Amino acid sequence: KQEVTQIPAALSVPEGENLVLNCSFTDSAIYNLQWFRQDPGKGLTSLLLIQSSQREQTSGRLNASLDKSSGRSTLYIAASQPGDSATYLCALFGGSNYKLTFGKGTLLTVNP
Amino acid sequence: GAGVSQSPSNKVTEKGKDVELRCDPISGHTALYWYRQSLGQGLEFLIYFQGNSAPDKSGLPSDRFSAERTGGSVSTLTIQRTQQEDSAVYLCASSSPFVAPETQYFGPGTRLLVL
């Protein structure tokens, strides 16, 4: 059974800092990995998707990496802004069963 | 529509009542998923539809939960005889296998509170 762990559970940083969110998983037989953002009272917004054959994806100030052999992914946020404050969720897609398996998320607060 | 929509956005009910939650997927998306987000539990998969068929119901927590999809579009999740532990945010997502990579697009969720 796939298990996804996100560390830290919560993170508070001053504006402008670069930061790294971590995601680890137990089963490397994945189809892809996604990072989502969830704002309070809102649904999920997909940020980046990394397919199993890829090592990283970049979008603006966000960079996500994937290391299947070690069962790890990181989300790097450069020059953080207060608008980045949200919960960030890591989710794995196993392919054969079509469901996403989520971590519990990291609650990020960026202070002005 | 432009995105996945869900209704109602909030629902407060009394223990023992039945509730129906509705999901309208993105037009043309053949796959539809229901997830539940409970406080402290994270997001958990409930059920997956391909067209009107549900090949994977493995996440439904009990026989009080059921779901259906009609016309390959709208889906309803029904919870019978609600219990307080059913309080959670219920999220719906849809995807298309014809768009690579296949990405699930989520609705805003229905916040259910069982008193």
PDB file of N, CA and C in Angstrom, chain A residues 22-103:
ATOM      1  N   ASN A  22       9.189  18.830   1.396  1.00  0.00           N
ATOM      2  CA  ASN A  22       9.585  17.456   1.128  1.00  0.00           C
ATOM      3  C   ASN A  22       8.411  16.492   1.096  1.00  0.00           C
ATOM      4  N   CYS A  23       8.538  15.511   0.244  1.00  0.00           N
ATOM      5  CA  CYS A  23       7.526  14.465   0.104  1.00  0.00           C
ATOM      6  C   CYS A  23       8.266  13.143  -0.066  1.00  0.00           C
ATOM      7  N   SER A  24       7.889  12.138   0.713  1.00  0.00           N
ATOM      8  CA  SER A  24       8.492  10.810   0.534  1.00  0.00           C
ATOM      9  C   SER A  24       7.383   9.785   0.357  1.00  0.00           C
ATOM     10  N   PHE A  25       7.701   8.732  -0.378  1.00  0.00           N
ATOM     11  CA  PHE A  25       6.694   7.708  -0.655  1.00  0.00           C
ATOM     12  C   PHE A  25       7.335   6.331  -0.586  1.00  0.00           C
ATOM     13  N   THR A  26       6.508   5.314  -0.332  1.00  0.00           N
ATOM     14  CA  THR A  26       7.033   3.980  -0.047  1.00  0.00           C
ATOM     15  C   THR A  26       7.100   3.073  -1.282  1.00  0.00           C
ATOM     16  N   ASP A  27       6.257   3.304  -2.279  1.00  0.00           N
ATOM     17  CA  ASP A  27       6.207   2.445  -3.462  1.00  0.00           C
ATOM     18  C   ASP A  27       6.647   3.250  -4.680  1.00  0.00           C
ATOM     19  N   SER A  28       7.783   2.848  -5.266  1.00  0.00           N
ATOM     20  CA  SER A  28       8.341   3.623  -6.384  1.00  0.00           C
ATOM     21  C   SER A  28       7.670   3.316  -7.725  1.00  0.00           C
ATOM     22  N   ALA A  29       6.727   2.366  -7.729  1.00  0.00           N
ATOM     23  CA  ALA A  29       6.017   2.032  -8.979  1.00  0.00           C
ATOM     24  C   ALA A  29       4.913   3.038  -9.216  1.00  0.00           C
ATOM     25  N   ILE A  30       5.314   4.254  -9.558  1.00  0.00           N
ATOM     26  CA  ILE A  30       4.333   5.320  -9.759  1.00  0.00           C
ATOM     27  C   ILE A  30       4.273   5.710 -11.222  1.00  0.00           C
ATOM     28  N   TYR A  31       3.156   6.277 -11.608  1.00  0.00           N
ATOM     29  CA  TYR A  31       2.959   6.756 -12.971  1.00  0.00           C
ATOM     30  C   TYR A  31       3.354   8.220 -13.069  1.00  0.00           C
ATOM     31  N   ASN A  32       2.920   9.002 -12.082  1.00  0.00           N
ATOM     32  CA  ASN A  32       3.370  10.380 -11.989  1.00  0.00           C
ATOM     33  C   ASN A  32       3.184  10.898 -10.574  1.00  0.00           C
ATOM     34  N   LEU A  33       3.750  12.075 -10.314  1.00  0.00           N
ATOM     35  CA  LEU A  33       3.633  12.722  -9.012  1.00  0.00           C
ATOM     36  C   LEU A  33       3.202  14.160  -9.250  1.00  0.00           C
ATOM     37  N   GLN A  34       2.265  14.617  -8.456  1.00  0.00           N
ATOM     38  CA  GLN A  34       1.775  15.989  -8.593  1.00  0.00           C
ATOM     39  C   GLN A  34       1.926  16.738  -7.291  1.00  0.00           C
ATOM     40  N   TRP A  35       2.193  18.020  -7.414  1.00  0.00           N
ATOM     41  CA  TRP A  35       2.112  18.937  -6.297  1.00  0.00           C
ATOM     42  C   TRP A  35       0.893  19.827  -6.505  1.00  0.00           C
ATOM     43  N   PHE A  36       0.100  19.923  -5.433  1.00  0.00           N
ATOM     44  CA  PHE A  36      -1.103  20.748  -5.458  1.00  0.00           C
ATOM     45  C   PHE A  36      -0.986  21.843  -4.406  1.00  0.00           C
ATOM     46  N   ARG A  37      -1.756  22.884  -4.625  1.00  0.00           N
ATOM     47  CA  ARG A  37      -1.903  23.954  -3.640  1.00  0.00           C
ATOM     48  C   ARG A  37      -3.374  24.003  -3.238  1.00  0.00           C
ATOM     49  N   GLN A  38      -3.608  24.186  -1.924  1.00  0.00           N
ATOM     50  CA  GLN A  38      -4.975  24.329  -1.444  1.00  0.00           C
ATOM     51  C   GLN A  38      -5.056  25.554  -0.551  1.00  0.00           C
ATOM     52  N   ASP A  39      -5.888  26.506  -0.945  1.00  0.00           N
ATOM     53  CA  ASP A  39      -6.134  27.678  -0.133  1.00  0.00           C
ATOM     54  C   ASP A  39      -7.306  27.390   0.814  1.00  0.00           C
ATOM     55  N   PRO A  40      -7.358  28.057   1.964  1.00  0.00           N
ATOM     56  CA  PRO A  40      -8.417  27.780   2.950  1.00  0.00           C
ATOM     57  C   PRO A  40      -9.800  27.847   2.334  1.00  0.00           C
ATOM     58  N   GLY A  41     -10.597  26.808   2.543  1.00  0.00           N
ATOM     59  CA  GLY A  41     -11.962  26.788   2.045  1.00  0.00           C
ATOM     60  C   GLY A  41     -12.090  26.606   0.543  1.00  0.00           C
ATOM     61  N   LYS A  42     -10.985  26.262  -0.096  1.00  0.00           N
ATOM     62  CA  LYS A  42     -10.998  26.114  -1.561  1.00  0.00           C
ATOM     63  C   LYS A  42     -10.641  24.692  -1.957  1.00  0.00           C
ATOM     64  N   GLY A  43     -10.783  24.422  -3.248  1.00  0.00           N
ATOM     65  CA  GLY A  43     -10.378  23.132  -3.779  1.00  0.00           C
ATOM     66  C   GLY A  43      -8.882  23.089  -4.022  1.00  0.00           C
ATOM     67  N   LEU A  44      -8.454  22.113  -4.796  1.00  0.00           N
ATOM     68  CA  LEU A  44      -7.034  21.918  -5.083  1.00  0.00           C
ATOM     69  C   LEU A  44      -6.670  22.496  -6.449  1.00  0.00           C
ATOM     70  N   THR A  45      -5.522  23.145  -6.497  1.00  0.00           N
ATOM     71  CA  THR A  45      -4.996  23.648  -7.762  1.00  0.00           C
ATOM     72  C   THR A  45      -3.701  22.915  -8.071  1.00  0.00           C
ATOM     73  N   SER A  46      -3.636  22.297  -9.242  1.00  0.00           N
ATOM     74  CA  SER A  46      -2.419  21.580  -9.626  1.00  0.00           C
ATOM     75  C   SER A  46      -1.317  22.582  -9.956  1.00  0.00           C
ATOM     76  N   LEU A  47      -0.146  22.368  -9.359  1.00  0.00           N
ATOM     77  CA  LEU A  47       0.996  23.252  -9.589  1.00  0.00           C
ATOM     78  C   LEU A  47       1.958  22.654 -10.619  1.00  0.00           C
ATOM     79  N   LEU A  48       2.367  21.437 -10.352  1.00  0.00           N
ATOM     80  CA  LEU A  48       3.342  20.774 -11.212  1.00  0.00           C
ATOM     81  C   LEU A  48       3.047  19.288 -11.247  1.00  0.00           C
ATOM     82  N   LEU A  49       3.263  18.675 -12.391  1.00  0.00           N
ATOM     83  CA  LEU A  49       3.131  17.231 -12.539  1.00  0.00           C
ATOM     84  C   LEU A  49       4.432  16.704 -13.119  1.00  0.00           C
ATOM     85  N   ILE A  50       4.994  15.697 -12.467  1.00  0.00           N
ATOM     86  CA  ILE A  50       6.221  15.074 -12.954  1.00  0.00           C
ATOM     87  C   ILE A  50       5.895  13.631 -13.327  1.00  0.00           C
ATOM     88  N   GLN A  51       6.140  13.281 -14.555  1.00  0.00           N
ATOM     89  CA  GLN A  51       5.914  11.897 -14.966  1.00  0.00           C
ATOM     90  C   GLN A  51       7.068  11.034 -14.460  1.00  0.00           C
ATOM     91  N   SER A  52       6.834   9.738 -14.378  1.00  0.00           N
ATOM     92  CA  SER A  52       7.804   8.844 -13.750  1.00  0.00           C
ATOM     93  C   SER A  52       9.146   8.834 -14.481  1.00  0.00           C
ATOM     94  N   SER A  53       9.131   9.164 -15.778  1.00  0.00           N
ATOM     95  CA  SER A  53      10.374   9.162 -16.563  1.00  0.00           C
ATOM     96  C   SER A  53      11.133  10.481 -16.438  1.00  0.00           C
ATOM     97  N   GLN A  54      10.538  11.466 -15.771  1.00  0.00           N
ATOM     98  CA  GLN A  54      11.155  12.785 -15.647  1.00  0.00           C
ATOM     99  C   GLN A  54      11.843  12.938 -14.301  1.00  0.00           C
ATOM    100  N   ARG A  55      12.749  13.901 -14.229  1.00  0.00           N
ATOM    101  CA  ARG A  55      13.472  14.168 -12.978  1.00  0.00           C
ATOM    102  C   ARG A  55      12.971  15.448 -12.313  1.00  0.00           C
ATOM    103  N   GLU A  56      12.500  16.403 -13.137  1.00  0.00           N
ATOM    104  CA  GLU A  56      12.034  17.650 -12.547  1.00  0.00           C
ATOM    105  C   GLU A  56      11.129  18.393 -13.510  1.00  0.00           C
ATOM    106  N   GLN A  57      10.365  19.338 -12.916  1.00  0.00           N
ATOM    107  CA  GLN A  57       9.513  20.232 -13.688  1.00  0.00           C
ATOM    108  C   GLN A  57       9.603  21.612 -13.054  1.00  0.00           C
ATOM    109  N   THR A  58       9.513  22.626 -13.900  1.00  0.00           N
ATOM    110  CA  THR A  58       9.619  24.003 -13.414  1.00  0.00           C
ATOM    111  C   THR A  58       8.453  24.819 -13.944  1.00  0.00           C
ATOM    112  N   SER A  59       7.954  25.701 -13.065  1.00  0.00           N
ATOM    113  CA  SER A  59       6.932  26.654 -13.475  1.00  0.00           C
ATOM    114  C   SER A  59       7.134  27.926 -12.677  1.00  0.00           C
ATOM    115  N   GLY A  60       7.642  28.956 -13.343  1.00  0.00           N
ATOM    116  CA  GLY A  60       7.886  30.221 -12.660  1.00  0.00           C
ATOM    117  C   GLY A  60       8.869  30.054 -11.512  1.00  0.00           C
ATOM    118  N   ARG A  61       8.426  30.425 -10.301  1.00  0.00           N
ATOM    119  CA  ARG A  61       9.308  30.330  -9.128  1.00  0.00           C
ATOM    120  C   ARG A  61       9.291  28.936  -8.494  1.00  0.00           C
ATOM    121  N   LEU A  62       8.558  28.009  -9.085  1.00  0.00           N
ATOM    122  CA  LEU A  62       8.426  26.673  -8.528  1.00  0.00           C
ATOM    123  C   LEU A  62       9.260  25.674  -9.322  1.00  0.00           C
ATOM    124  N   ASN A  63       9.910  24.778  -8.568  1.00  0.00           N
ATOM    125  CA  ASN A  63      10.632  23.688  -9.198  1.00  0.00           C
ATOM    126  C   ASN A  63      10.381  22.434  -8.376  1.00  0.00           C
ATOM    127  N   ALA A  64       9.936  21.385  -9.055  1.00  0.00           N
ATOM    128  CA  ALA A  64       9.707  20.120  -8.367  1.00  0.00           C
ATOM    129  C   ALA A  64      10.638  19.071  -8.926  1.00  0.00           C
ATOM    130  N   SER A  65      11.198  18.261  -8.045  1.00  0.00           N
ATOM    131  CA  SER A  65      12.093  17.186  -8.464  1.00  0.00           C
ATOM    132  C   SER A  65      11.516  15.843  -8.041  1.00  0.00           C
ATOM    133  N   LEU A  66      11.957  14.805  -8.719  1.00  0.00           N
ATOM    134  CA  LEU A  66      11.491  13.452  -8.410  1.00  0.00           C
ATOM    135  C   LEU A  66      12.673  12.500  -8.454  1.00  0.00           C
ATOM    136  N   ASP A  67      12.856  11.736  -7.379  1.00  0.00           N
ATOM    137  CA  ASP A  67      13.861  10.686  -7.326  1.00  0.00           C
ATOM    138  C   ASP A  67      13.144   9.401  -6.930  1.00  0.00           C
ATOM    139  N   LYS A  68      12.774   8.623  -7.934  1.00  0.00           N
ATOM    140  CA  LYS A  68      12.008   7.412  -7.655  1.00  0.00           C
ATOM    141  C   LYS A  68      12.804   6.402  -6.846  1.00  0.00           C
ATOM    142  N   SER A  69      14.099   6.316  -7.114  1.00  0.00           N
ATOM    143  CA  SER A  69      14.902   5.289  -6.443  1.00  0.00           C
ATOM    144  C   SER A  69      14.931   5.484  -4.937  1.00  0.00           C
ATOM    145  N   SER A  70      14.920   6.747  -4.514  1.00  0.00           N
ATOM    146  CA  SER A  70      14.934   7.014  -3.072  1.00  0.00           C
ATOM    147  C   SER A  70      13.538   7.299  -2.531  1.00  0.00           C
ATOM    148  N   GLY A  71      12.550   7.337  -3.405  1.00  0.00           N
ATOM    149  CA  GLY A  71      11.180   7.590  -2.964  1.00  0.00           C
ATOM    150  C   GLY A  71      10.978   8.997  -2.441  1.00  0.00           C
ATOM    151  N   ARG A  72      11.559   9.981  -3.136  1.00  0.00           N
ATOM    152  CA  ARG A  72      11.477  11.350  -2.646  1.00  0.00           C
ATOM    153  C   ARG A  72      11.148  12.327  -3.763  1.00  0.00           C
ATOM    154  N   SER A  73      10.434  13.382  -3.354  1.00  0.00           N
ATOM    155  CA  SER A  73      10.202  14.526  -4.224  1.00  0.00           C
ATOM    156  C   SER A  73      10.347  15.784  -3.384  1.00  0.00           C
ATOM    157  N   THR A  74      10.817  16.844  -4.010  1.00  0.00           N
ATOM    158  CA  THR A  74      10.895  18.128  -3.323  1.00  0.00           C
ATOM    159  C   THR A  74      10.219  19.191  -4.173  1.00  0.00           C
ATOM    160  N   LEU A  75       9.614  20.148  -3.495  1.00  0.00           N
ATOM    161  CA  LEU A  75       9.065  21.336  -4.145  1.00  0.00           C
ATOM    162  C   LEU A  75       9.867  22.524  -3.632  1.00  0.00           C
ATOM    163  N   TYR A  76      10.534  23.186  -4.548  1.00  0.00           N
ATOM    164  CA  TYR A  76      11.365  24.342  -4.235  1.00  0.00           C
ATOM    165  C   TYR A  76      10.600  25.597  -4.643  1.00  0.00           C
ATOM    166  N   ILE A  77      10.465  26.521  -3.692  1.00  0.00           N
ATOM    167  CA  ILE A  77       9.809  27.799  -3.975  1.00  0.00           C
ATOM    168  C   ILE A  77      10.849  28.893  -3.806  1.00  0.00           C
ATOM    169  N   ALA A  78      11.102  29.617  -4.866  1.00  0.00           N
ATOM    170  CA  ALA A  78      12.097  30.696  -4.820  1.00  0.00           C
ATOM    171  C   ALA A  78      11.427  32.019  -4.471  1.00  0.00           C
ATOM    172  N   ALA A  79      12.148  32.828  -3.732  1.00  0.00           N
ATOM    173  CA  ALA A  79      11.723  34.197  -3.419  1.00  0.00           C
ATOM    174  C   ALA A  79      10.259  34.229  -2.966  1.00  0.00           C
ATOM    175  N   SER A  80       9.995  33.546  -1.862  1.00  0.00           N
ATOM    176  CA  SER A  80       8.609  33.366  -1.415  1.00  0.00           C
ATOM    177  C   SER A  80       7.899  34.702  -1.181  1.00  0.00           C
ATOM    178  N   GLN A  81       6.571  34.678  -1.396  1.00  0.00           N
ATOM    179  CA  GLN A  81       5.727  35.862  -1.250  1.00  0.00           C
ATOM    180  C   GLN A  81       4.550  35.528  -0.337  1.00  0.00           C
ATOM    181  N   PRO A  82       3.964  36.529   0.315  1.00  0.00           N
ATOM    182  CA  PRO A  82       2.806  36.240   1.175  1.00  0.00           C
ATOM    183  C   PRO A  82       1.686  35.503   0.445  1.00  0.00           C
ATOM    184  N   GLY A  83       1.536  35.753  -0.846  1.00  0.00           N
ATOM    185  CA  GLY A  83       0.523  35.066  -1.640  1.00  0.00           C
ATOM    186  C   GLY A  83       0.781  33.577  -1.829  1.00  0.00           C
ATOM    187  N   ASP A  84       1.977  33.144  -1.458  1.00  0.00           N
ATOM    188  CA  ASP A  84       2.285  31.710  -1.535  1.00  0.00           C
ATOM    189  C   ASP A  84       1.736  30.959  -0.325  1.00  0.00           C
ATOM    190  N   SER A  85       1.248  31.681   0.660  1.00  0.00           N
ATOM    191  CA  SER A  85       0.724  31.038   1.865  1.00  0.00           C
ATOM    192  C   SER A  85      -0.472  30.159   1.505  1.00  0.00           C
ATOM    193  N   ALA A  86      -0.367  28.883   1.837  1.00  0.00           N
ATOM    194  CA  ALA A  86      -1.383  27.888   1.495  1.00  0.00           C
ATOM    195  C   ALA A  86      -0.910  26.545   2.033  1.00  0.00           C
ATOM    196  N   THR A  87      -1.723  25.523   1.836  1.00  0.00           N
ATOM    197  CA  THR A  87      -1.291  24.155   2.121  1.00  0.00           C
ATOM    198  C   THR A  87      -0.856  23.518   0.810  1.00  0.00           C
ATOM    199  N   TYR A  88       0.310  22.895   0.838  1.00  0.00           N
ATOM    200  CA  TYR A  88       0.867  22.246  -0.342  1.00  0.00           C
ATOM    201  C   TYR A  88       0.782  20.730  -0.162  1.00  0.00           C
ATOM    202  N   LEU A  89       0.181  20.094  -1.140  1.00  0.00           N
ATOM    203  CA  LEU A  89      -0.062  18.656  -1.077  1.00  0.00           C
ATOM    204  C   LEU A  89       0.708  17.943  -2.181  1.00  0.00           C
ATOM    205  N   CYS A  90       1.293  16.836  -1.802  1.00  0.00           N
ATOM    206  CA  CYS A  90       1.973  15.954  -2.734  1.00  0.00           C
ATOM    207  C   CYS A  90       1.061  14.764  -2.982  1.00  0.00           C
ATOM    208  N   ALA A  91       0.919  14.329  -4.228  1.00  0.00           N
ATOM    209  CA  ALA A  91       0.036  13.209  -4.539  1.00  0.00           C
ATOM    210  C   ALA A  91       0.663  12.326  -5.596  1.00  0.00           C
ATOM    211  N   LEU A  92       0.522  11.020  -5.406  1.00  0.00           N
ATOM    212  CA  LEU A  92       1.080  10.058  -6.348  1.00  0.00           C
ATOM    213  C   LEU A  92      -0.023   9.344  -7.098  1.00  0.00           C
ATOM    214  N   PHE A  93       0.193   9.154  -8.382  1.00  0.00           N
ATOM    215  CA  PHE A  93      -0.742   8.458  -9.255  1.00  0.00           C
ATOM    216  C   PHE A  93      -0.110   7.125  -9.636  1.00  0.00           C
ATOM    217  N   GLY A  94      -0.779   6.035  -9.192  1.00  0.00           N
ATOM    218  CA  GLY A  94      -0.196   4.728  -9.430  1.00  0.00           C
ATOM    219  C   GLY A  94      -0.452   4.193 -10.815  1.00  0.00           C
ATOM    220  N   GLY A  95      -1.421   4.797 -11.533  1.00  0.00           N
ATOM    221  CA  GLY A  95      -1.679   4.371 -12.900  1.00  0.00           C
ATOM    222  C   GLY A  95      -2.716   3.284 -12.991  1.00  0.00           C
ATOM    223  N   SER A  96      -2.403   2.110 -12.431  1.00  0.00           N
ATOM    224  CA  SER A  96      -3.287   0.965 -12.633  1.00  0.00           C
ATOM    225  C   SER A  96      -4.629   1.115 -11.943  1.00  0.00           C
ATOM    226  N   ASN A  97      -4.664   1.835 -10.839  1.00  0.00           N
ATOM    227  CA  ASN A  97      -5.932   1.951 -10.126  1.00  0.00           C
ATOM    228  C   ASN A  97      -6.519   3.353 -10.207  1.00  0.00           C
ATOM    229  N   TYR A  98      -5.859   4.231 -10.876  1.00  0.00           N
ATOM    230  CA  TYR A  98      -6.373   5.551 -11.213  1.00  0.00           C
ATOM    231  C   TYR A  98      -6.562   6.502 -10.048  1.00  0.00           C
ATOM    232  N   LYS A  99      -6.293   6.094  -8.834  1.00  0.00           N
ATOM    233  CA  LYS A  99      -6.524   7.030  -7.739  1.00  0.00           C
ATOM    234  C   LYS A  99      -5.234   7.740  -7.366  1.00  0.00           C
ATOM    235  N   LEU A 100      -5.389   8.953  -6.854  1.00  0.00           N
ATOM    236  CA  LEU A 100      -4.279   9.696  -6.299  1.00  0.00           C
ATOM    237  C   LEU A 100      -4.161   9.367  -4.821  1.00  0.00           C
ATOM    238  N   THR A 101      -2.925   9.141  -4.377  1.00  0.00           N
ATOM    239  CA  THR A 101      -2.660   8.948  -2.962  1.00  0.00           C
ATOM    240  C   THR A 101      -1.958  10.198  -2.460  1.00  0.00           C
ATOM    241  N   PHE A 102      -2.552  10.852  -1.484  1.00  0.00           N
ATOM    242  CA  PHE A 102      -2.075  12.149  -1.009  1.00  0.00           C
ATOM    243  C   PHE A 102      -1.293  12.037   0.289  1.00  0.00           C
ATOM    244  N   GLY A 103      -0.340  12.959   0.454  1.00  0.00           N
ATOM    245  CA  GLY A 103       0.229  13.209   1.756  1.00  0.00           C
ATOM    246  C   GLY A 103      -0.713  14.116   2.526  1.00  0.00           C
TER     247      GLY A 103
END
